[in-house]
PDB file of C-alpha atoms in Angstrom:
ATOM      1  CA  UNK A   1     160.212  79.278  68.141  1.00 70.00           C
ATOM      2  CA  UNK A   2     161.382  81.682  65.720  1.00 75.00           C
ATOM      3  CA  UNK A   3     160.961  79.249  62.698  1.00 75.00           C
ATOM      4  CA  UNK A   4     157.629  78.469  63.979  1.00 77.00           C
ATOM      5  CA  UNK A   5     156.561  82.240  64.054  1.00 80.00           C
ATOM      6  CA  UNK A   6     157.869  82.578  60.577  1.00 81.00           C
ATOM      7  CA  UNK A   7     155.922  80.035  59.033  1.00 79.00           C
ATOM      8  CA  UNK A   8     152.603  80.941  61.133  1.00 80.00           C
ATOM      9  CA  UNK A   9     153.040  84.573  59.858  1.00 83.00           C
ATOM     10  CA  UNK A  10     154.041  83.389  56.277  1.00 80.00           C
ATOM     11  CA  UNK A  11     150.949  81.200  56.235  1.00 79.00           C
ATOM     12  CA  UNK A  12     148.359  83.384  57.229  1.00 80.00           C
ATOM     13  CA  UNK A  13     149.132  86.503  56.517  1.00 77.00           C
ATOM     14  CA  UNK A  14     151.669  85.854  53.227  1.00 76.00           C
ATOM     15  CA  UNK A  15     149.410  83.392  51.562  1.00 78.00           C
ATOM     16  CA  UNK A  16     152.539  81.317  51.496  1.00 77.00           C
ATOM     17  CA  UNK A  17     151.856  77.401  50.554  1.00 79.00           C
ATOM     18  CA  UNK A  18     152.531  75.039  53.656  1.00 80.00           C
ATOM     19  CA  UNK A  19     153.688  71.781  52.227  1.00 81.00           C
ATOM     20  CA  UNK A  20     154.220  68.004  54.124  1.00 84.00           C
ATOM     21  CA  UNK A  21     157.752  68.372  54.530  1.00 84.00           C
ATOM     22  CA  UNK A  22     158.309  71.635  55.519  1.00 82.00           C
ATOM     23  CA  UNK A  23     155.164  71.090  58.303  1.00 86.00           C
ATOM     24  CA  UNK A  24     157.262  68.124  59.316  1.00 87.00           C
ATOM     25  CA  UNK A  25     160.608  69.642  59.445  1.00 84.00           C
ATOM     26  CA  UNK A  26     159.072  72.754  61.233  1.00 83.00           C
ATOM     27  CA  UNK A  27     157.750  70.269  63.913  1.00 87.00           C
ATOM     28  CA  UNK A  28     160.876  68.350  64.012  1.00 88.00           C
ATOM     29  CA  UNK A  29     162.591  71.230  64.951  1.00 82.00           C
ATOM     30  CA  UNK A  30     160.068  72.814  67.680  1.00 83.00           C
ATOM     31  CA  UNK A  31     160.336  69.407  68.856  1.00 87.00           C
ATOM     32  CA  UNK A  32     164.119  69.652  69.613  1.00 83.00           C
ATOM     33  CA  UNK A  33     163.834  72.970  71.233  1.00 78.00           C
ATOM     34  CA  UNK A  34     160.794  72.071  73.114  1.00 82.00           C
ATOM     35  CA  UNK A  35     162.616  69.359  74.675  1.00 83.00           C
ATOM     36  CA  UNK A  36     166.160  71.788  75.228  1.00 74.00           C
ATOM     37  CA  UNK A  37     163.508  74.230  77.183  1.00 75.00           C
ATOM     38  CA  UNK A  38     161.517  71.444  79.200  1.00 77.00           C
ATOM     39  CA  UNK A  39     164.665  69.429  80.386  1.00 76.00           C
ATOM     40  CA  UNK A  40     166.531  72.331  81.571  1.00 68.00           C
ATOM     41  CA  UNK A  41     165.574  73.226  84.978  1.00 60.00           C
ATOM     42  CA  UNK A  42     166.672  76.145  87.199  1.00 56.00           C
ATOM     43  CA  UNK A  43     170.274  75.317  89.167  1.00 58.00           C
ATOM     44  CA  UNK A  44     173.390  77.044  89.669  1.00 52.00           C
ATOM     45  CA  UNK A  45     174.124  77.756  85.674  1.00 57.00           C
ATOM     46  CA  UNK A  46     170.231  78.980  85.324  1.00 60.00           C
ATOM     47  CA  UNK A  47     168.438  80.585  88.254  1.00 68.00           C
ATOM     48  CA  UNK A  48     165.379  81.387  86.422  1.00 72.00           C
ATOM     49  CA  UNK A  49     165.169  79.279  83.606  1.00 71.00           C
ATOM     50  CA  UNK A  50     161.863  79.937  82.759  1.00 73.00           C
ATOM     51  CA  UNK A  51     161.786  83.569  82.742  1.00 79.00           C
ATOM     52  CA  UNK A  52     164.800  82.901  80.377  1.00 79.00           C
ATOM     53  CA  UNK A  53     162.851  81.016  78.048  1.00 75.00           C
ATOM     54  CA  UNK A  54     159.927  83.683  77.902  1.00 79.00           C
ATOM     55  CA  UNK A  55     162.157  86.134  77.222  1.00 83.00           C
ATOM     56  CA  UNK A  56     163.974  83.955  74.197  1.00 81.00           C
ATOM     57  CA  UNK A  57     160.159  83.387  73.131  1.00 80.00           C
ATOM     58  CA  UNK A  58     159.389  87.142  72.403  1.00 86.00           C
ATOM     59  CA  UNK A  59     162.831  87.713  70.838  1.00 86.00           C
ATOM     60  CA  UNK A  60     162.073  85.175  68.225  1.00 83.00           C
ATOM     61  CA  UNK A  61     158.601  86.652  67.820  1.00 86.00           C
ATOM     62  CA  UNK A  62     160.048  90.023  67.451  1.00 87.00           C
ATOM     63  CA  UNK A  63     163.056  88.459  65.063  1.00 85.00           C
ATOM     64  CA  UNK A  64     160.693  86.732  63.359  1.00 85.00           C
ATOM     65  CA  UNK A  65     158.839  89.709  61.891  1.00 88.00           C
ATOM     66  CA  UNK A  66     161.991  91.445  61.232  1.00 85.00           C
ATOM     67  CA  UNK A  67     163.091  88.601  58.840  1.00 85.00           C
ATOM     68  CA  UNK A  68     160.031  88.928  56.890  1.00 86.00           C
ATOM     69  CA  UNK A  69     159.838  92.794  56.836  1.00 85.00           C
ATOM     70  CA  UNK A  70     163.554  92.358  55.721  1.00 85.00           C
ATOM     71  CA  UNK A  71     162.170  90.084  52.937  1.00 84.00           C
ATOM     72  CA  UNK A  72     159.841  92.635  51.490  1.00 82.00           C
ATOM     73  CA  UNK A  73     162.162  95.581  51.906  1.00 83.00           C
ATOM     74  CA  UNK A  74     164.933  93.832  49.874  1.00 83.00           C
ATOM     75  CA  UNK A  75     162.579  94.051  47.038  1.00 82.00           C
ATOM     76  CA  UNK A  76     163.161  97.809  46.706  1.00 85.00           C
ATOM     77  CA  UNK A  77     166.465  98.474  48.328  1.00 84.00           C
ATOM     78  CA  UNK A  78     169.598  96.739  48.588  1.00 83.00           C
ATOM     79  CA  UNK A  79     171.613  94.875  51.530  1.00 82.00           C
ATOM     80  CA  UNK A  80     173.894  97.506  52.317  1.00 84.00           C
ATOM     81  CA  UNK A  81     171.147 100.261  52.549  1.00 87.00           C
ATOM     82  CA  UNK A  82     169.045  98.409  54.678  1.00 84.00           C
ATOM     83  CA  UNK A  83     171.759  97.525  56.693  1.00 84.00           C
ATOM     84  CA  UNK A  84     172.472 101.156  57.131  1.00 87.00           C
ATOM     85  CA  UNK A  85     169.567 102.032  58.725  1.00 86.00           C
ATOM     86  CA  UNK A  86     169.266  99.200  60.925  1.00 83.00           C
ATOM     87  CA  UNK A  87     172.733  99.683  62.120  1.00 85.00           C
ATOM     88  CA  UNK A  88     172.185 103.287  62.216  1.00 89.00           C
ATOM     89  CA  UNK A  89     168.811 102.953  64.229  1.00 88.00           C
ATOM     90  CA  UNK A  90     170.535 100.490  67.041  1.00 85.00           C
ATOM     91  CA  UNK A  91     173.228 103.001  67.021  1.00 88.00           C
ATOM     92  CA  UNK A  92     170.972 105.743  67.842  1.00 93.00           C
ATOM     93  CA  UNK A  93     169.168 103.737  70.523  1.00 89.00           C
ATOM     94  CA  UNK A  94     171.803 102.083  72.668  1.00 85.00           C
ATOM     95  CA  UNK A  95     172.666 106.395  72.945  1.00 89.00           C
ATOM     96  CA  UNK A  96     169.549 106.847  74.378  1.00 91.00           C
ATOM     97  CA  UNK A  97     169.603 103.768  76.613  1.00 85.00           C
ATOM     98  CA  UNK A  98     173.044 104.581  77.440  1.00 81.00           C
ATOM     99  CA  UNK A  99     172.214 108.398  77.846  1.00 85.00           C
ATOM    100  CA  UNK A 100     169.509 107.258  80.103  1.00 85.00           C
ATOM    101  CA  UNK A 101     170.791 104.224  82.473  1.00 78.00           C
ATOM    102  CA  UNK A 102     174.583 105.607  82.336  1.00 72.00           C
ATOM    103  CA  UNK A 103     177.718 104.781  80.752  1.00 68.00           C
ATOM    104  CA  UNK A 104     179.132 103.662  83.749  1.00 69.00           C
ATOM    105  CA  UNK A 105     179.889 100.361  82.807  1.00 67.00           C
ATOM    106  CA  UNK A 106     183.494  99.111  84.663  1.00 70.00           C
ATOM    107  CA  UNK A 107     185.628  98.655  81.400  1.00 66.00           C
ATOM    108  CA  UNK A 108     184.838 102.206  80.225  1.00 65.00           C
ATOM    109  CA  UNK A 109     185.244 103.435  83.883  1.00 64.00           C
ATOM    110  CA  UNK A 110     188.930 102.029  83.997  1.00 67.00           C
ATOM    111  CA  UNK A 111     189.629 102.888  80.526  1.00 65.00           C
ATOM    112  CA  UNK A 112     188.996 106.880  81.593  1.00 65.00           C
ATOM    113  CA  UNK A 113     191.098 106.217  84.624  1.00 69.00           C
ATOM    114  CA  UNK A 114     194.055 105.029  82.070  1.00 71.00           C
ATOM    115  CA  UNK A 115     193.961 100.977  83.494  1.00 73.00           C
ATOM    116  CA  UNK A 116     193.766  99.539  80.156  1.00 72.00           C
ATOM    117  CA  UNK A 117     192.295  95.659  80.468  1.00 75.00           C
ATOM    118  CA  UNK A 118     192.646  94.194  76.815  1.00 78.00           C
ATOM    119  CA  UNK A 119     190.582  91.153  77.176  1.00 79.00           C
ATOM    120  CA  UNK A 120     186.816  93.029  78.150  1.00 77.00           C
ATOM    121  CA  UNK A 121     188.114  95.128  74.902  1.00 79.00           C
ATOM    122  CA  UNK A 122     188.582  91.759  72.724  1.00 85.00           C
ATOM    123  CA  UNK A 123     185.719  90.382  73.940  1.00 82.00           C
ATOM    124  CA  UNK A 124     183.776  93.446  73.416  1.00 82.00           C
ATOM    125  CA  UNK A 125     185.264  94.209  69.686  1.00 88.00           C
ATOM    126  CA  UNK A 126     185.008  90.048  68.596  1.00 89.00           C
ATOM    127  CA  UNK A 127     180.838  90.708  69.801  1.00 85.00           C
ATOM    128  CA  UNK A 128     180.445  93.638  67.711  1.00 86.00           C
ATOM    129  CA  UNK A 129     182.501  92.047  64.562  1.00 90.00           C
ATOM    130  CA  UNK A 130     181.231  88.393  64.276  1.00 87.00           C
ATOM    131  CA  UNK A 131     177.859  87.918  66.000  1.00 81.00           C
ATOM    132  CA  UNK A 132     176.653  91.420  65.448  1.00 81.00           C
ATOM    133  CA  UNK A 133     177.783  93.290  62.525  1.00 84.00           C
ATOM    134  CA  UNK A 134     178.643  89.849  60.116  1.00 87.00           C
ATOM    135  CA  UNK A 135     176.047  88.319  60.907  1.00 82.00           C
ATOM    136  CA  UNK A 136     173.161  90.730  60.298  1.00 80.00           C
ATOM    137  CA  UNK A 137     174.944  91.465  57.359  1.00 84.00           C
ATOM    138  CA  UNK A 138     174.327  88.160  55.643  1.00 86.00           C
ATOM    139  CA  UNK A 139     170.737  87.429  57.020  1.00 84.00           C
ATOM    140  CA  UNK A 140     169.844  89.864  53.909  1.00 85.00           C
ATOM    141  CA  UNK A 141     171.922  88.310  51.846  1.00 86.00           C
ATOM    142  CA  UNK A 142     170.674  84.753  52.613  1.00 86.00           C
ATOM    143  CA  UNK A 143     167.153  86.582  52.001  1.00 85.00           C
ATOM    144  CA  UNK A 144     167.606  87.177  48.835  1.00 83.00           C
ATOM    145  CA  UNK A 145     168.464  83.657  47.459  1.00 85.00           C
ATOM    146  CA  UNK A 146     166.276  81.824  50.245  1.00 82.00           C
ATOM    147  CA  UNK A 147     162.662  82.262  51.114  1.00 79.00           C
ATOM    148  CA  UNK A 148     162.231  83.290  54.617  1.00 81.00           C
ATOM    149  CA  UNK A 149     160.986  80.128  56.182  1.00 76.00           C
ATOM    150  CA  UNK A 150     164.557  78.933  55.765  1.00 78.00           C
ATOM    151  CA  UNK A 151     166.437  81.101  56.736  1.00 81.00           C
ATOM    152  CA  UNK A 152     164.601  81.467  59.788  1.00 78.00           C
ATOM    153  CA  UNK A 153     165.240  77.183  60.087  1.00 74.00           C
ATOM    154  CA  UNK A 154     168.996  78.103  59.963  1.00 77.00           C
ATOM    155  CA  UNK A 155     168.529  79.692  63.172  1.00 71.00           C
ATOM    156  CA  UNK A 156     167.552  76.573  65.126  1.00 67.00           C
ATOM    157  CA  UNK A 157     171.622  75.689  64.308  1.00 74.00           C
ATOM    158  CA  UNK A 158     172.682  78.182  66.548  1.00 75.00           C
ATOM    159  CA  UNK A 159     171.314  75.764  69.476  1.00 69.00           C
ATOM    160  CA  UNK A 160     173.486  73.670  68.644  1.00 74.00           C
ATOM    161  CA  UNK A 161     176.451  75.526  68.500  1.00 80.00           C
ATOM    162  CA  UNK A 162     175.394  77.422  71.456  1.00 79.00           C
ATOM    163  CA  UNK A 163     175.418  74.046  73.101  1.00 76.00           C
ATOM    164  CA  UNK A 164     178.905  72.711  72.212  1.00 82.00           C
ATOM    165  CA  UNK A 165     180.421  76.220  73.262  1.00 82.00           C
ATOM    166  CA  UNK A 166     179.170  75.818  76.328  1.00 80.00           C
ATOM    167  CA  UNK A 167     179.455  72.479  77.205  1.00 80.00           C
ATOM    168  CA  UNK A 168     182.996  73.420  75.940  1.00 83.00           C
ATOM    169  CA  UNK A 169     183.344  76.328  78.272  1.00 79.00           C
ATOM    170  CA  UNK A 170     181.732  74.512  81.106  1.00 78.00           C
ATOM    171  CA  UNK A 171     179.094  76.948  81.501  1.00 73.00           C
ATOM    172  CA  UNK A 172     176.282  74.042  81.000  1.00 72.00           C
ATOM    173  CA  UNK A 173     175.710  70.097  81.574  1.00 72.00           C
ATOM    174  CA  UNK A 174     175.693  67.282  78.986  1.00 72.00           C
ATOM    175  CA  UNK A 175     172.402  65.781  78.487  1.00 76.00           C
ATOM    176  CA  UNK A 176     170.689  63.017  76.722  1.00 82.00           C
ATOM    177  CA  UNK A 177     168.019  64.951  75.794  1.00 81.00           C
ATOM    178  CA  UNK A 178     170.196  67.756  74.744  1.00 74.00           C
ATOM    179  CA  UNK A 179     171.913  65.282  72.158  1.00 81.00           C
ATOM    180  CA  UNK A 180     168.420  63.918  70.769  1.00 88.00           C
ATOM    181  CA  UNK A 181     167.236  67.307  70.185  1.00 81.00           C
ATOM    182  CA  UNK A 182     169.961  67.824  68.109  1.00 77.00           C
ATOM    183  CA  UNK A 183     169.433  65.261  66.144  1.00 84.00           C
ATOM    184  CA  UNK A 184     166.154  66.063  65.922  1.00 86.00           C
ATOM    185  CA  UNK A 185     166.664  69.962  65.002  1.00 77.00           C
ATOM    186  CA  UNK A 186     170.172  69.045  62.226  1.00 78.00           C
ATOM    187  CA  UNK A 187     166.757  66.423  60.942  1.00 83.00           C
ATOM    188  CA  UNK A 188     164.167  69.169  60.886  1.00 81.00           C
ATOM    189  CA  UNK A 189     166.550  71.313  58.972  1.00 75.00           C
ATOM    190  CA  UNK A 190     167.691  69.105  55.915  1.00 77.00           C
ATOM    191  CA  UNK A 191     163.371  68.554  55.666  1.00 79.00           C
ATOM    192  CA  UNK A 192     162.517  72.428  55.197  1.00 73.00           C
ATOM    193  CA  UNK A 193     165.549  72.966  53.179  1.00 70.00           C
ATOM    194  CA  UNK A 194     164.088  69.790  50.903  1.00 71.00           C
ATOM    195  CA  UNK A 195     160.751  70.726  50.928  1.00 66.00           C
ATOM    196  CA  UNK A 196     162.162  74.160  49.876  1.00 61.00           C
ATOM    197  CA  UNK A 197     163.716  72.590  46.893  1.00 68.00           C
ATOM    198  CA  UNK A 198     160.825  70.945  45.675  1.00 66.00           C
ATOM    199  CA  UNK A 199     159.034  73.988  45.232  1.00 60.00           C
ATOM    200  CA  UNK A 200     161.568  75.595  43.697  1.00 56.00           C
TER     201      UNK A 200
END
């Protein structure tokens, strides 16, 4: 849904220019994730699948809106300042949370104790490296040489990924439908990245 949000907001409130291909390749690609969310009912991997998806929904929203404030604030500051406060306003936050619910989480807990397990550590320090710090890092940079629409399109690749690690790690099922919306969300990205290009 993200993409989706991205273009509604861009449309209506950004004045932004909705063309044939990127309406198709926006549809091509809530098509694909529509059909990841429908065929995937609640089992032993997913207990509440649907509650899942709502969640996921409001994220996107909520990322959504940060990719084009992000867009707008780039104008007048650069990556690494903005980066600094967002960084620096998480950091700030997860204290409170933390400060709040507890830091008792079992890794820490056996870490004060002296039992030292390396792999929660690894998995804990790849987390905050790759997915967390790098990546946030270059959504501004991919802002500045991409309009937002796009960047938010790149997003729908992370399904796909998401689904090969996992099918990989055996923590989900190999569908049909799984492999035709991925088709149909790799499609829906070369169309907005086109229409993109066209404009430009």
């Amino acid at each position: 849904m993200q993409p989706i949000w991205v273009f509604l907001i861009s449309v209506f409130f950004l004045h932004e220019k909705a063309t044939v291909m990127k309406i198709v390749g926006i549809a091509l690609g809530f098509g694909g994730a529509l059909l990841c969310i429908l065929t995937q009912g609640s089992d032993d991997l997913a207990h509440d699948a649907f509650t899942g998806n709502v969640l996921c929904m409001a994220s996107s929203l909520v990322f959504a809106i940060y990719l084009i404030v992000s867009k707008k604030l780039l104008e007048e500051v650069g990556v690494v300042t903005m980066m600094k406060y967002i960084f620096g306003g998480a950091a700030i936050s997860g204290l409170i949370v933390s400060t709040i619910v507890g830091w008792d989480a079992p890794m820490f807990a056996d870490a004060w104790r002296g039992e030292w397990h390396w792999t929660p550590w690894a998995v804990l320090a790849f987390i905050l490296i790759f997915p967390t710090f790098l990546s946030y890092f270059l959504v501004p940079i991919g802002l500045k040489y991409l309009k937002t629409t796009v960047v938010a399109m790149y997003s729908y690749l992370i399904l796909v990924e998401t689904t090969i690690v996992s099918l990989s790690l055996g923590q989900d099922r190999f569908s049909w439908p799984q492999a035709i919306a991925i088709a149909m969300i790799c499609v829906s990205v070369y169309f907005v990245e086109v229409a993109e290009r066209k404009r430009d």
